[in-house]
CSV table of C-alpha atoms in Angstrom, one decimal:
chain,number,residue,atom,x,y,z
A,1,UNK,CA,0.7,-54.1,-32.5
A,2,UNK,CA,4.8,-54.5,-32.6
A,3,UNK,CA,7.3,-51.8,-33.2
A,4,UNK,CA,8.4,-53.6,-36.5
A,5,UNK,CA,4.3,-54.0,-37.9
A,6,UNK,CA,4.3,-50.3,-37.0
A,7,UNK,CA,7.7,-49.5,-39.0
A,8,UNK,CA,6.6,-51.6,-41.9
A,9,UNK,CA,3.2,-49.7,-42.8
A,10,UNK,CA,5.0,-46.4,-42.0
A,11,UNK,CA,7.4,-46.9,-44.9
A,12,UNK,CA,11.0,-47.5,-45.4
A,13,UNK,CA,11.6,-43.7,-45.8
A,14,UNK,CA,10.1,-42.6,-42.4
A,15,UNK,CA,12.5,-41.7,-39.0
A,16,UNK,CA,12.1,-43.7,-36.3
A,17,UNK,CA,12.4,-42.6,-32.6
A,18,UNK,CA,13.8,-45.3,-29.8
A,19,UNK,CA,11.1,-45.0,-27.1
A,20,UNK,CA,14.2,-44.9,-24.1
A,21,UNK,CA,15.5,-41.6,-25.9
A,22,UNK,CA,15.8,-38.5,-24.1
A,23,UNK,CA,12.7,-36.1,-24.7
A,24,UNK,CA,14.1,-32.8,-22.4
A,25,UNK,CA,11.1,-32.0,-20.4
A,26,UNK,CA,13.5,-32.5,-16.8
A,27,UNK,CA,15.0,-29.7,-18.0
A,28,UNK,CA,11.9,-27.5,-16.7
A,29,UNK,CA,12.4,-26.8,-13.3
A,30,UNK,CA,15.5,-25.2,-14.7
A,31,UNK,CA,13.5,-23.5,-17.0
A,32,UNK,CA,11.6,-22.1,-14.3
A,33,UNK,CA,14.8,-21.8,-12.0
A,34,UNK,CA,16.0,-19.2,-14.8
A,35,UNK,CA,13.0,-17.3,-15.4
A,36,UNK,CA,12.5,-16.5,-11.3
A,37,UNK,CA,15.5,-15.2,-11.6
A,38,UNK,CA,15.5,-13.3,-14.1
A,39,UNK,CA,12.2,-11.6,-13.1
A,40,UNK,CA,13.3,-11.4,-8.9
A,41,UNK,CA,11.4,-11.7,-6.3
A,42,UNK,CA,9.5,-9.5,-3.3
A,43,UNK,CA,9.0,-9.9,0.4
A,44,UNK,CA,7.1,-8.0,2.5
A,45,UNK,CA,7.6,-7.8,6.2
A,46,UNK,CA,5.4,-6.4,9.0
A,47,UNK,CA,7.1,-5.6,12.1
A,48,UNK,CA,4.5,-4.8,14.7
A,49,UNK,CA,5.5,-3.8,18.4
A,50,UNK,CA,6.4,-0.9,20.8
A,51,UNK,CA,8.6,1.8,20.0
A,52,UNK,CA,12.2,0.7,21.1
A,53,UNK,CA,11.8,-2.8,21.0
A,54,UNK,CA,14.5,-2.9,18.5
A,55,UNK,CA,12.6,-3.5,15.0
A,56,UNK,CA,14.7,-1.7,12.5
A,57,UNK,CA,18.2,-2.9,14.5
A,58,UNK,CA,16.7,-6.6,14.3
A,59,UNK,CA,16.3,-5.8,10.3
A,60,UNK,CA,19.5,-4.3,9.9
A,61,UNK,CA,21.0,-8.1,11.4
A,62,UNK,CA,18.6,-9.8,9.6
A,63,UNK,CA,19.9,-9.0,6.4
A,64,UNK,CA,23.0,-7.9,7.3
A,65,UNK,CA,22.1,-4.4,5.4
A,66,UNK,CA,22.1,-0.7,7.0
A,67,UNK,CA,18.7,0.6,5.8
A,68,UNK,CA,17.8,4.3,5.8
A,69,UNK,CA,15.7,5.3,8.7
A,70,UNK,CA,15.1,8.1,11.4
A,71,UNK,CA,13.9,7.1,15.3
A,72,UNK,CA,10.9,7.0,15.8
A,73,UNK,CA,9.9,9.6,19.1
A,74,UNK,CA,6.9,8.7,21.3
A,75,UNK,CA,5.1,11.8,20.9
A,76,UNK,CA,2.7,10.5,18.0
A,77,UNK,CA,-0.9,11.1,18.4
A,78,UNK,CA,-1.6,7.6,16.9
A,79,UNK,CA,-0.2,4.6,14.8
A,80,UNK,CA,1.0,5.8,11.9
A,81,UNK,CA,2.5,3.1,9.2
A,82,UNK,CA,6.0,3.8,7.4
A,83,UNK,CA,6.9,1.7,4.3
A,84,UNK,CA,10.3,2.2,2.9
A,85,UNK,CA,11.1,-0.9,-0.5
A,86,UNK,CA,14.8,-2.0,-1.0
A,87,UNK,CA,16.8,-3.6,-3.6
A,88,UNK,CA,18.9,-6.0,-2.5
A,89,UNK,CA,21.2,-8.3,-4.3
A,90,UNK,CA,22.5,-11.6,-3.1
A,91,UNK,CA,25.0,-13.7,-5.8
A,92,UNK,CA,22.9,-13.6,-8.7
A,93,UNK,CA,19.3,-13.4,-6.7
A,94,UNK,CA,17.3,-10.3,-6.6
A,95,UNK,CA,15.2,-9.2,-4.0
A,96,UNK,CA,12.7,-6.2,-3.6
A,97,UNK,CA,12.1,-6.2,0.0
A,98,UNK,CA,9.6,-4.1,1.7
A,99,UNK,CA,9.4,-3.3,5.5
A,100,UNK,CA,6.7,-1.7,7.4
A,101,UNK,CA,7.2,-0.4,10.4
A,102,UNK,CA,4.0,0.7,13.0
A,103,UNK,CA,5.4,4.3,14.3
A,104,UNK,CA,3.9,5.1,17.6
A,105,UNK,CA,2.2,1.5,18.5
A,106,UNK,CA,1.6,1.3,22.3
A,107,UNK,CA,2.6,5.1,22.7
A,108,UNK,CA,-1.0,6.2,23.3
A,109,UNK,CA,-2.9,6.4,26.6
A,110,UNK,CA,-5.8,5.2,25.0
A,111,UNK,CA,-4.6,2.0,23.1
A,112,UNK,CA,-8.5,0.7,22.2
A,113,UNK,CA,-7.7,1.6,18.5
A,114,UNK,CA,-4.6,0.8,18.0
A,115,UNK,CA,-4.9,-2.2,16.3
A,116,UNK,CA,-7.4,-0.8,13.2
A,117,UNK,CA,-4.6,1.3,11.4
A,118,UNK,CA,-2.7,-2.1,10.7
A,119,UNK,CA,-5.7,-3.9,9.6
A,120,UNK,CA,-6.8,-1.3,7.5
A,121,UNK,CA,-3.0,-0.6,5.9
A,122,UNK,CA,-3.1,-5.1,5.5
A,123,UNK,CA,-6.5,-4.3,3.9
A,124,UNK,CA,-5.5,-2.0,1.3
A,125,UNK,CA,-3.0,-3.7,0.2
A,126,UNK,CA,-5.4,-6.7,-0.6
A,127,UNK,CA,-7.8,-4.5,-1.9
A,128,UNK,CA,-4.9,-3.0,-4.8
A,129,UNK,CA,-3.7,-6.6,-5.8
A,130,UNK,CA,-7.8,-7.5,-6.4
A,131,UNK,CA,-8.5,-4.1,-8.2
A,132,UNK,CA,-5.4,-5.2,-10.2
A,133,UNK,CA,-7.2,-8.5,-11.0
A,134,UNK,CA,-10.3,-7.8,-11.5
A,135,UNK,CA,-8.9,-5.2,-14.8
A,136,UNK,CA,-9.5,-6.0,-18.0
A,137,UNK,CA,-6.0,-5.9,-19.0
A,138,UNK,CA,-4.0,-7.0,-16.1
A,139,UNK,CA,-0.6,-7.0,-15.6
A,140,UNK,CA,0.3,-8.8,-12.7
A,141,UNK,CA,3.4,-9.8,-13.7
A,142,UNK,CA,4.7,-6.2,-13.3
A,143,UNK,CA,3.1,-5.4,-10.8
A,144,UNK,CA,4.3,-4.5,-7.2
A,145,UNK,CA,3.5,-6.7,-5.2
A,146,UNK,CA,2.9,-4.8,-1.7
A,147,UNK,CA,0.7,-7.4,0.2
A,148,UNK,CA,2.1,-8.4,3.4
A,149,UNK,CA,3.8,-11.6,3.9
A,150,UNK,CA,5.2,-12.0,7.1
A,151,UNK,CA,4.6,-10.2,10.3
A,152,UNK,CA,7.2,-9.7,12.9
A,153,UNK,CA,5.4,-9.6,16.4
A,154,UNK,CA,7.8,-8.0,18.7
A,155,UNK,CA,6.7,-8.9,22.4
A,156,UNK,CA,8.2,-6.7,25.5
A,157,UNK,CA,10.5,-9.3,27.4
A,158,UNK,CA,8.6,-8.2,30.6
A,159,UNK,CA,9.0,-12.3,31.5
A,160,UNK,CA,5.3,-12.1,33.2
A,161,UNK,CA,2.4,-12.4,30.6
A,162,UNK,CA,1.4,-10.6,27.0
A,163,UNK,CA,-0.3,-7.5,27.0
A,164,UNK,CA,-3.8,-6.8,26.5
A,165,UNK,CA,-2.3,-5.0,23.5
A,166,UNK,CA,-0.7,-7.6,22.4
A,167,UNK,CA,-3.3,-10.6,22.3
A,168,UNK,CA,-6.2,-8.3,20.9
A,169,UNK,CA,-3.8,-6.9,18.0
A,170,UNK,CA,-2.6,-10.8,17.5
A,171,UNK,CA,-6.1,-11.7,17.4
A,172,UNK,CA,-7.7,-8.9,14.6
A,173,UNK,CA,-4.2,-10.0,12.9
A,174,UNK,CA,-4.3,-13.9,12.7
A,175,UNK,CA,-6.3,-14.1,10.1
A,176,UNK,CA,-4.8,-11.6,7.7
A,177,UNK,CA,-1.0,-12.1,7.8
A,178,UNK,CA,1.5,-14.9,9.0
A,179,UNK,CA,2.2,-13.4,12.7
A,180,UNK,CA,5.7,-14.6,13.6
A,181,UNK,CA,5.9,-13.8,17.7
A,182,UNK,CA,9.4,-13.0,19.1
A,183,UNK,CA,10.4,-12.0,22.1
A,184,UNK,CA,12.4,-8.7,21.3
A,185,UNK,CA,15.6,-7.6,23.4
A,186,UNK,CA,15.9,-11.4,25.1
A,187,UNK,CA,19.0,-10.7,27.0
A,188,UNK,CA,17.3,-8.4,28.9
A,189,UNK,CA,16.1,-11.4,31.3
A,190,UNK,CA,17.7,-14.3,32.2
A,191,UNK,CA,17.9,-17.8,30.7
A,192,UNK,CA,15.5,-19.2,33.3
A,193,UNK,CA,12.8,-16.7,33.4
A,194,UNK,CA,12.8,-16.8,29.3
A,195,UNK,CA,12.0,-20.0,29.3
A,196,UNK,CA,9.0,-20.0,31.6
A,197,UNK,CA,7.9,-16.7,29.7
A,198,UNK,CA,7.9,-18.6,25.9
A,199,UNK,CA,5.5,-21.3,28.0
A,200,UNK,CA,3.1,-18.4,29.1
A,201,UNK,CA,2.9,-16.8,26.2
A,202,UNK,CA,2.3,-20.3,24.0
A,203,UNK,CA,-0.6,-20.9,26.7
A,204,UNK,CA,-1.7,-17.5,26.4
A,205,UNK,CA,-1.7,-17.5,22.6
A,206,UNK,CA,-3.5,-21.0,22.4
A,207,UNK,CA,-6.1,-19.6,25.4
A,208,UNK,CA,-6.9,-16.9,23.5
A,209,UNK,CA,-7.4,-18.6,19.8
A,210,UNK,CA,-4.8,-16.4,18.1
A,211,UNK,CA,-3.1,-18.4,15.0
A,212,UNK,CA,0.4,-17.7,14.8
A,213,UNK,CA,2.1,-19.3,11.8
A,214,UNK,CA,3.3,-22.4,11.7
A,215,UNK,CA,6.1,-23.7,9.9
A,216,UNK,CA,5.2,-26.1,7.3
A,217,UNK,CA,5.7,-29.8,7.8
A,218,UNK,CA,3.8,-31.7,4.6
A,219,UNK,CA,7.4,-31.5,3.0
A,220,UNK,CA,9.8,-34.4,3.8
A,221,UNK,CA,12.5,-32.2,3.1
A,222,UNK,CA,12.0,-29.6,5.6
A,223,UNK,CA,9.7,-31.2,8.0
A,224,UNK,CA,12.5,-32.1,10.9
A,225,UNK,CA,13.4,-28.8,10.9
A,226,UNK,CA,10.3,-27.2,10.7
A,227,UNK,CA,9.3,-29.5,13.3
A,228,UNK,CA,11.7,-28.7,15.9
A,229,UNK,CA,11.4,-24.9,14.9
A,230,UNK,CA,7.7,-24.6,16.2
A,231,UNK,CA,8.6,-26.2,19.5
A,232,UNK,CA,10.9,-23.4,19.6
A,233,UNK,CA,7.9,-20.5,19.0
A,234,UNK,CA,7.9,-17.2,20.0
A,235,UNK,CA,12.2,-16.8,19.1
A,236,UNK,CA,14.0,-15.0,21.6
A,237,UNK,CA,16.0,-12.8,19.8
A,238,UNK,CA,19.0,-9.9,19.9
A,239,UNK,CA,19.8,-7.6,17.2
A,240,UNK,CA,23.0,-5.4,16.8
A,241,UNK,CA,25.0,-4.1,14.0
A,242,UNK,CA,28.1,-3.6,15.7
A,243,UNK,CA,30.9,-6.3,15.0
A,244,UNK,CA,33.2,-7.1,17.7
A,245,UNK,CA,36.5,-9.2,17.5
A,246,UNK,CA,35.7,-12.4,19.9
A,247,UNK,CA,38.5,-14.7,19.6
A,248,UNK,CA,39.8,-14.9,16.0
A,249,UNK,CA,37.1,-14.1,14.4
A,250,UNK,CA,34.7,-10.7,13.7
A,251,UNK,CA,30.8,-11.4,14.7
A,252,UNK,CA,27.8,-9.8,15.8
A,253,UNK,CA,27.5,-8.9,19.1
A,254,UNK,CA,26.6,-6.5,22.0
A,255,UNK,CA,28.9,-5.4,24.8
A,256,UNK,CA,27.8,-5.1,28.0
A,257,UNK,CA,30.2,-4.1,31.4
A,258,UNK,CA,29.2,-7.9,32.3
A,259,UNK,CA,30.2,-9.4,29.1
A,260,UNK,CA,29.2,-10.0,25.7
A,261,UNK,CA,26.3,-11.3,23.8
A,262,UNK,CA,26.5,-13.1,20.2
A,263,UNK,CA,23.7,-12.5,18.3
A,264,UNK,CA,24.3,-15.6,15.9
A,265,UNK,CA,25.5,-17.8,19.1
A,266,UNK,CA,22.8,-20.0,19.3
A,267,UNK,CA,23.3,-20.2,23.0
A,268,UNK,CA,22.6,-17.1,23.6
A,269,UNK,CA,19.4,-16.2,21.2
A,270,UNK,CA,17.6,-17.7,18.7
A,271,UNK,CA,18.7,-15.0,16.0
A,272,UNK,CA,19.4,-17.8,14.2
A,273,UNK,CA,16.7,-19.8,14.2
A,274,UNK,CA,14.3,-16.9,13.1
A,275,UNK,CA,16.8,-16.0,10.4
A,276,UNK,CA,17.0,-19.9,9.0
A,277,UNK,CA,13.2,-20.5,9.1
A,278,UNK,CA,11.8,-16.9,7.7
A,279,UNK,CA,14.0,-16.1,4.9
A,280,UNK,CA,16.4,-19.6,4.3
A,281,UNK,CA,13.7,-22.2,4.8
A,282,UNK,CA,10.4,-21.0,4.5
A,283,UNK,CA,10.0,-17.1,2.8
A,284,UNK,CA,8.5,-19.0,-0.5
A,285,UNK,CA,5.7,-20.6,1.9
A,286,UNK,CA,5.2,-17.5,3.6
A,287,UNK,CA,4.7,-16.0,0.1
A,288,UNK,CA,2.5,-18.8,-0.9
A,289,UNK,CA,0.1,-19.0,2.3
A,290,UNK,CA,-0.4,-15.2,2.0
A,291,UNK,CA,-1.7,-15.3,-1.4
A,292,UNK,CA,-3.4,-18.8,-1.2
A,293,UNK,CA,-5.0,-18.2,2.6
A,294,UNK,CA,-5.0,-14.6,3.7
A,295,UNK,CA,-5.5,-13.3,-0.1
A,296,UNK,CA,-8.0,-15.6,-0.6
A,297,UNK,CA,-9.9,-15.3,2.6
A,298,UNK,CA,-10.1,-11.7,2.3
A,299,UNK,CA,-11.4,-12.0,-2.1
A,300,UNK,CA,-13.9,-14.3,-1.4
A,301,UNK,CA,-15.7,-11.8,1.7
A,302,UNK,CA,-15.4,-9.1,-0.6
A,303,UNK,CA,-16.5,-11.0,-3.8
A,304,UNK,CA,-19.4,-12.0,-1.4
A,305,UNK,CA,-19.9,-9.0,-0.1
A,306,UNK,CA,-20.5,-7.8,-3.9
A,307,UNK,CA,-22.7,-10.2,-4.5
A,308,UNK,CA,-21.2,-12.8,-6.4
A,309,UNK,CA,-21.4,-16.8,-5.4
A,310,UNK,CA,-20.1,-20.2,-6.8
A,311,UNK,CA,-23.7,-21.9,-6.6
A,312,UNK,CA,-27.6,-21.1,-7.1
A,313,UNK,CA,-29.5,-21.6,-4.2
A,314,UNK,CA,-30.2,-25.2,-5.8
A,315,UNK,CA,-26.1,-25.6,-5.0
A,316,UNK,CA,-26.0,-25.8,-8.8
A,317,UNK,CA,-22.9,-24.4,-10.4
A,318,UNK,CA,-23.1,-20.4,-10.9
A,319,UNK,CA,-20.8,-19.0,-13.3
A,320,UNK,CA,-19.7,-15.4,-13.1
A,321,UNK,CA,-21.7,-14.6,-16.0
A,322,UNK,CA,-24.3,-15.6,-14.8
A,323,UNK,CA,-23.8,-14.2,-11.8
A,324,UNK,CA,-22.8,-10.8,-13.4
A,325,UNK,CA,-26.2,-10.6,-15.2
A,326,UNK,CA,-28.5,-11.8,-11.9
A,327,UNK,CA,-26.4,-8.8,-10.3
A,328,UNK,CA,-27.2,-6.2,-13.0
A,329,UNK,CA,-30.9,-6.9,-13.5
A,330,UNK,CA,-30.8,-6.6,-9.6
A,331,UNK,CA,-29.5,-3.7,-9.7
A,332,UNK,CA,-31.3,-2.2,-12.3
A,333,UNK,CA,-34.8,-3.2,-10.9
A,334,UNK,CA,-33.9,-1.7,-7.6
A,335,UNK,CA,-32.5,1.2,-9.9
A,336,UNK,CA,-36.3,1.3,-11.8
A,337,UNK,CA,-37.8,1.2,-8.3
A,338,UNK,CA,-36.4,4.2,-7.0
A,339,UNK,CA,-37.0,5.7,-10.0
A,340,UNK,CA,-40.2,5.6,-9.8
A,341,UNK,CA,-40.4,6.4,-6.3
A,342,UNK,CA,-38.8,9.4,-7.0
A,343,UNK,CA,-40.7,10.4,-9.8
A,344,UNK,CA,-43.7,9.8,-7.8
A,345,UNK,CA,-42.4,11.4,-4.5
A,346,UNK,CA,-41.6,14.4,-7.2
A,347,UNK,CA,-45.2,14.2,-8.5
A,348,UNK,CA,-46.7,14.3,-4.8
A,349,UNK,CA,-44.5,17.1,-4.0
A,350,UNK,CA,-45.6,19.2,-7.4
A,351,UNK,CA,-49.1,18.6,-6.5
A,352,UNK,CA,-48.4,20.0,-2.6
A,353,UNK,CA,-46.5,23.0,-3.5
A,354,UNK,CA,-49.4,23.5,-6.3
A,355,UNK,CA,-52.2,22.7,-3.1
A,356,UNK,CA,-49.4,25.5,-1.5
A,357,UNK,CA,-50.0,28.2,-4.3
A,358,UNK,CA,-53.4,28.2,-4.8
A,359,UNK,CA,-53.7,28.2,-1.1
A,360,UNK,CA,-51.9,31.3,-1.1
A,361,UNK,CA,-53.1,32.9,-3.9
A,362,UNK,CA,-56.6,32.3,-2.4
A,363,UNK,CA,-55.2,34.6,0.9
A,364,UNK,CA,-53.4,36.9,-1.2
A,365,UNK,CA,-56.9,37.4,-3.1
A,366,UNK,CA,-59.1,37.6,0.6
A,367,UNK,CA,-56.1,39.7,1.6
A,368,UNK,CA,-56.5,42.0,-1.4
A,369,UNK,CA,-60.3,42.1,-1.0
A,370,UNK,CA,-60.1,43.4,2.6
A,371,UNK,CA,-57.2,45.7,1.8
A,372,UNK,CA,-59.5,47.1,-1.2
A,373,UNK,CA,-62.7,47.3,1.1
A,374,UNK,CA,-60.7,48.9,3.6
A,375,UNK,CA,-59.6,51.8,1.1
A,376,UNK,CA,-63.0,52.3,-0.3
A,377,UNK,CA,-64.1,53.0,3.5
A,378,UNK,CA,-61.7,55.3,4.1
A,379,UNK,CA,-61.8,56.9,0.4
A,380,UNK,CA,-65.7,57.4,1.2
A,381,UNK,CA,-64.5,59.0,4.8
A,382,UNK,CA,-61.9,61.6,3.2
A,383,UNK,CA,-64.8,62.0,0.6
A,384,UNK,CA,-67.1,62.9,3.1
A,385,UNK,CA,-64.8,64.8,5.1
A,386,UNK,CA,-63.6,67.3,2.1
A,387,UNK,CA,-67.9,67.6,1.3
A,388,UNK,CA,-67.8,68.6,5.3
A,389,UNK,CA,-64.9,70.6,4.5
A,390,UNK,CA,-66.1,72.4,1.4
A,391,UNK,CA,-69.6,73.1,3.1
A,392,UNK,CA,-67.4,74.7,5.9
A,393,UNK,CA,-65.0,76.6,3.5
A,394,UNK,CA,-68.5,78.2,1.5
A,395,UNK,CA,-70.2,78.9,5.2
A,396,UNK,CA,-67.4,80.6,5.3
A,397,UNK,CA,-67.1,82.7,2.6
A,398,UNK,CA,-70.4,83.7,2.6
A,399,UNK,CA,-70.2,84.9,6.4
A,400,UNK,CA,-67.0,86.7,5.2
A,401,UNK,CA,-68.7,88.4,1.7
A,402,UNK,CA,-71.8,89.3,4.7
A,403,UNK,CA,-69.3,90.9,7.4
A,404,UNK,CA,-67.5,92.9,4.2
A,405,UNK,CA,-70.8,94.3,3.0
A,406,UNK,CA,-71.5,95.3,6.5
A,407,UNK,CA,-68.8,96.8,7.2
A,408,UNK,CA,-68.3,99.3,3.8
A,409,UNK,CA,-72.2,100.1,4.7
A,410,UNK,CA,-70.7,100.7,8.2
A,411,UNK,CA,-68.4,102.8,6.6
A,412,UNK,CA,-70.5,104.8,4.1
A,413,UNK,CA,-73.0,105.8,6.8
A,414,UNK,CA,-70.0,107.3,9.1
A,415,UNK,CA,-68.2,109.4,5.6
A,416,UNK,CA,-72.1,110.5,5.1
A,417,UNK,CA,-72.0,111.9,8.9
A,418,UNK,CA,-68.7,113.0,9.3
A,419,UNK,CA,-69.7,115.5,5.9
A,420,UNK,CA,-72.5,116.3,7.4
A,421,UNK,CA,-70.8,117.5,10.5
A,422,UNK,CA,-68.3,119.6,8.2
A,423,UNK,CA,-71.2,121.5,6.4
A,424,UNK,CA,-72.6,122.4,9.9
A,425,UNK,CA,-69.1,123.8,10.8
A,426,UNK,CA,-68.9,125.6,7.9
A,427,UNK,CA,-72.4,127.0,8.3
């Protein structure tokens, strides 16, 4: 139908709108631009590596702060993580950065275990952002976000090979974090020898089947760089805080009785590199594969682990409802069932402590028979013993009342003779 058939059964009265007018809707990504801003942002950074590989000097350079922080001594019985959170300010941009240091990696004798503190620290903080999303009334847009983005892997420049350390902490890693290798304190070996050690470790890492993170190259804008930044992988890099006049000009920079070493002189370290792909370039992918690989990785175990699927076993679509109630009557059968296995284990054990009782009672009754035979014995023995007595006791008396009578007749018959001798005297 043509614009002015529409216009004529619209009315005269109605406003008409030119179809090549300006509607507004480019205007979003400012839109979005503005409320980013607003709100911030967060970064989480994982640095992993040997005590006095320079982690908290390479942060300091990295963005070019002085954050609080005390040595960490070698004398800890086991990895311990420290998290200290930041607010920083750059033009008009905030960010809420949080770095995570592993105090007392590779100090131990025993370093089977050393690994399992940083998974389980990774872990937890997976485990909070799902708690937080699987609440009723979530608030994720407050909430902290503490889940690790990137992870810092600083390797010894020993220039030989990767430690054992090294690969099997890479390995239980890969899969929950972004690892980012670098080869810590570069200028520690020479030119030569670090570029034959980036080729072992590459081998070693692909050998091995460790993941490291890979810079993004599906966007046209960044995909050169990117590109030429993963040939570059693990970055050699120097940190120092300490600015030194070179020329005309204040820079970064370590001084050594040999020379002097620029930390942003590409020529000498790839300080810059590492600082253009993790925080200019890429820190929103770095946020984004977090929470749309390793996030997601680690919901769907647990949410499996729980019990909950997509599909039936027909691969028919399963909704969480569904899935919710399945789970509950589950539960609640099993929950019946062991009911009533206890109530019958109860009723078994009632009728063996009862079996238990009357067993008793009946040996407490044979007991009190025998104890009651057994004092009628011995009441019939003292019975017969006191009849003894008292026959004794009257044998007795009567051989006593006998021996009296005899004796005052005894006595009688010598008064009667002793008069009789008197008389005679007198006579």
């Amino acid at each position: 139908m043509a614009a002015t058939d529409i216009a004529r059964q619209a009315g005269e009265g109605c406003r008409t709108v030119p179809l090549a007018g300006h509607v507004g809707f480019d205007s979003l990504p400012d839109q979005l631009v503005n409320q980013s801003i607003s709100q911030g942002f967060c970064f989480n950074i994982l640095c992993v590596g040997e005590t006095g590989l320079g982690k908290s000097t390479l942060m300091d350079t990295l963005f070019n702060t002085k954050f609080e922080g005390e040595p960490a001594t070698h004398t800890q019985p086991g990895v311990q993580l420290q998290s200290n959170t930041y607010d920083l300010q750059e033009s008009n941009v905030g960010l809420k950065l949080t770095i995570v240091s592993t105090v007392g990696f590779g100090d131990q004798i025993n370093k089977e275990d050393s690994y399992k503190p940083i998974v389980e620290f990774i872990d937890a903080q997976f485990e909070a952002y799902l708690q937080e999303e699987l609440k009723i009334r979530r608030l994720l847009h407050n909430y902290h976000d503490s889940r690790i983005h990137a992870c810092l892997y600083f390797i010894a420049p020993t220039g030989h090979s990767l430690k054992s350390l090294d690969l099997v902490t890479m390995k239980k890693l890969d899969s929950k974090v972004n690892i980012i290798p670098i080869i810590a304190k570069s200028d520690a070996i020479s030119k030569s020898e670090l570029t034959k050690f980036k080729i072992k470790i590459t081998s070693e890492l692909v050998s091995n089947g460790v993941q490291i993170y890979q810079f993004p190259t599906d966007d046209e804008l960044v995909a050169e760089i990117n590109g030429t930044m993963n040939a570059h992988l693990p970055f050699a890099v120097i940190g120092s805080t300490e600015e030194l006049k070179i020329g005309n000009k204040m820079v970064k920079a370590r001084q050594y009785p040999w020379g002097t070493v620029q930390v942003e002189n590409e020529a000498h370290c790839d300080f810059v590199k590492l600082r253009e792909m993790l925080i200019r370039v890429n820190m929103e992918d770095l946020r984004e594969q977090t929470h749309s690989r390793h996030y997601e990785l680690y919901r769907r175990c647990k949410l499996e682990e729980m019990g909950f699927k997509d599909t039936d076993p027909d691969s028919k679509p399963f909704s969480l409802q569904e899935t919710y109630e399945a789970k509950r009557n589950e539960f609640l059968g099993e929950l019946q069932k062991k009911e009533e296995e206890m109530r019958q284990m109860f009723v078994q054990r009632v009728k063996e402590k009862e079996a238990e009782l009357k067993e008793a009672e009946k040996e407490l009754h044979e007991k009190f028979d025998r104890l009651k035979k057994l004092h009628q014995d011995e009441k019939k023995k003292l019975e017969d013993k006191k009849k003894s007595l008292d026959d004794e006791v009257s044998a007795f008396k009567q051989r006593k009342t006998a021996a009296e009578l005899l004796q005052s007749q005894g006595s009688q018959a010598g008064g009667s003779q002793t008069l009789k001798r008197d008389k005679e005297k007198k006579n």
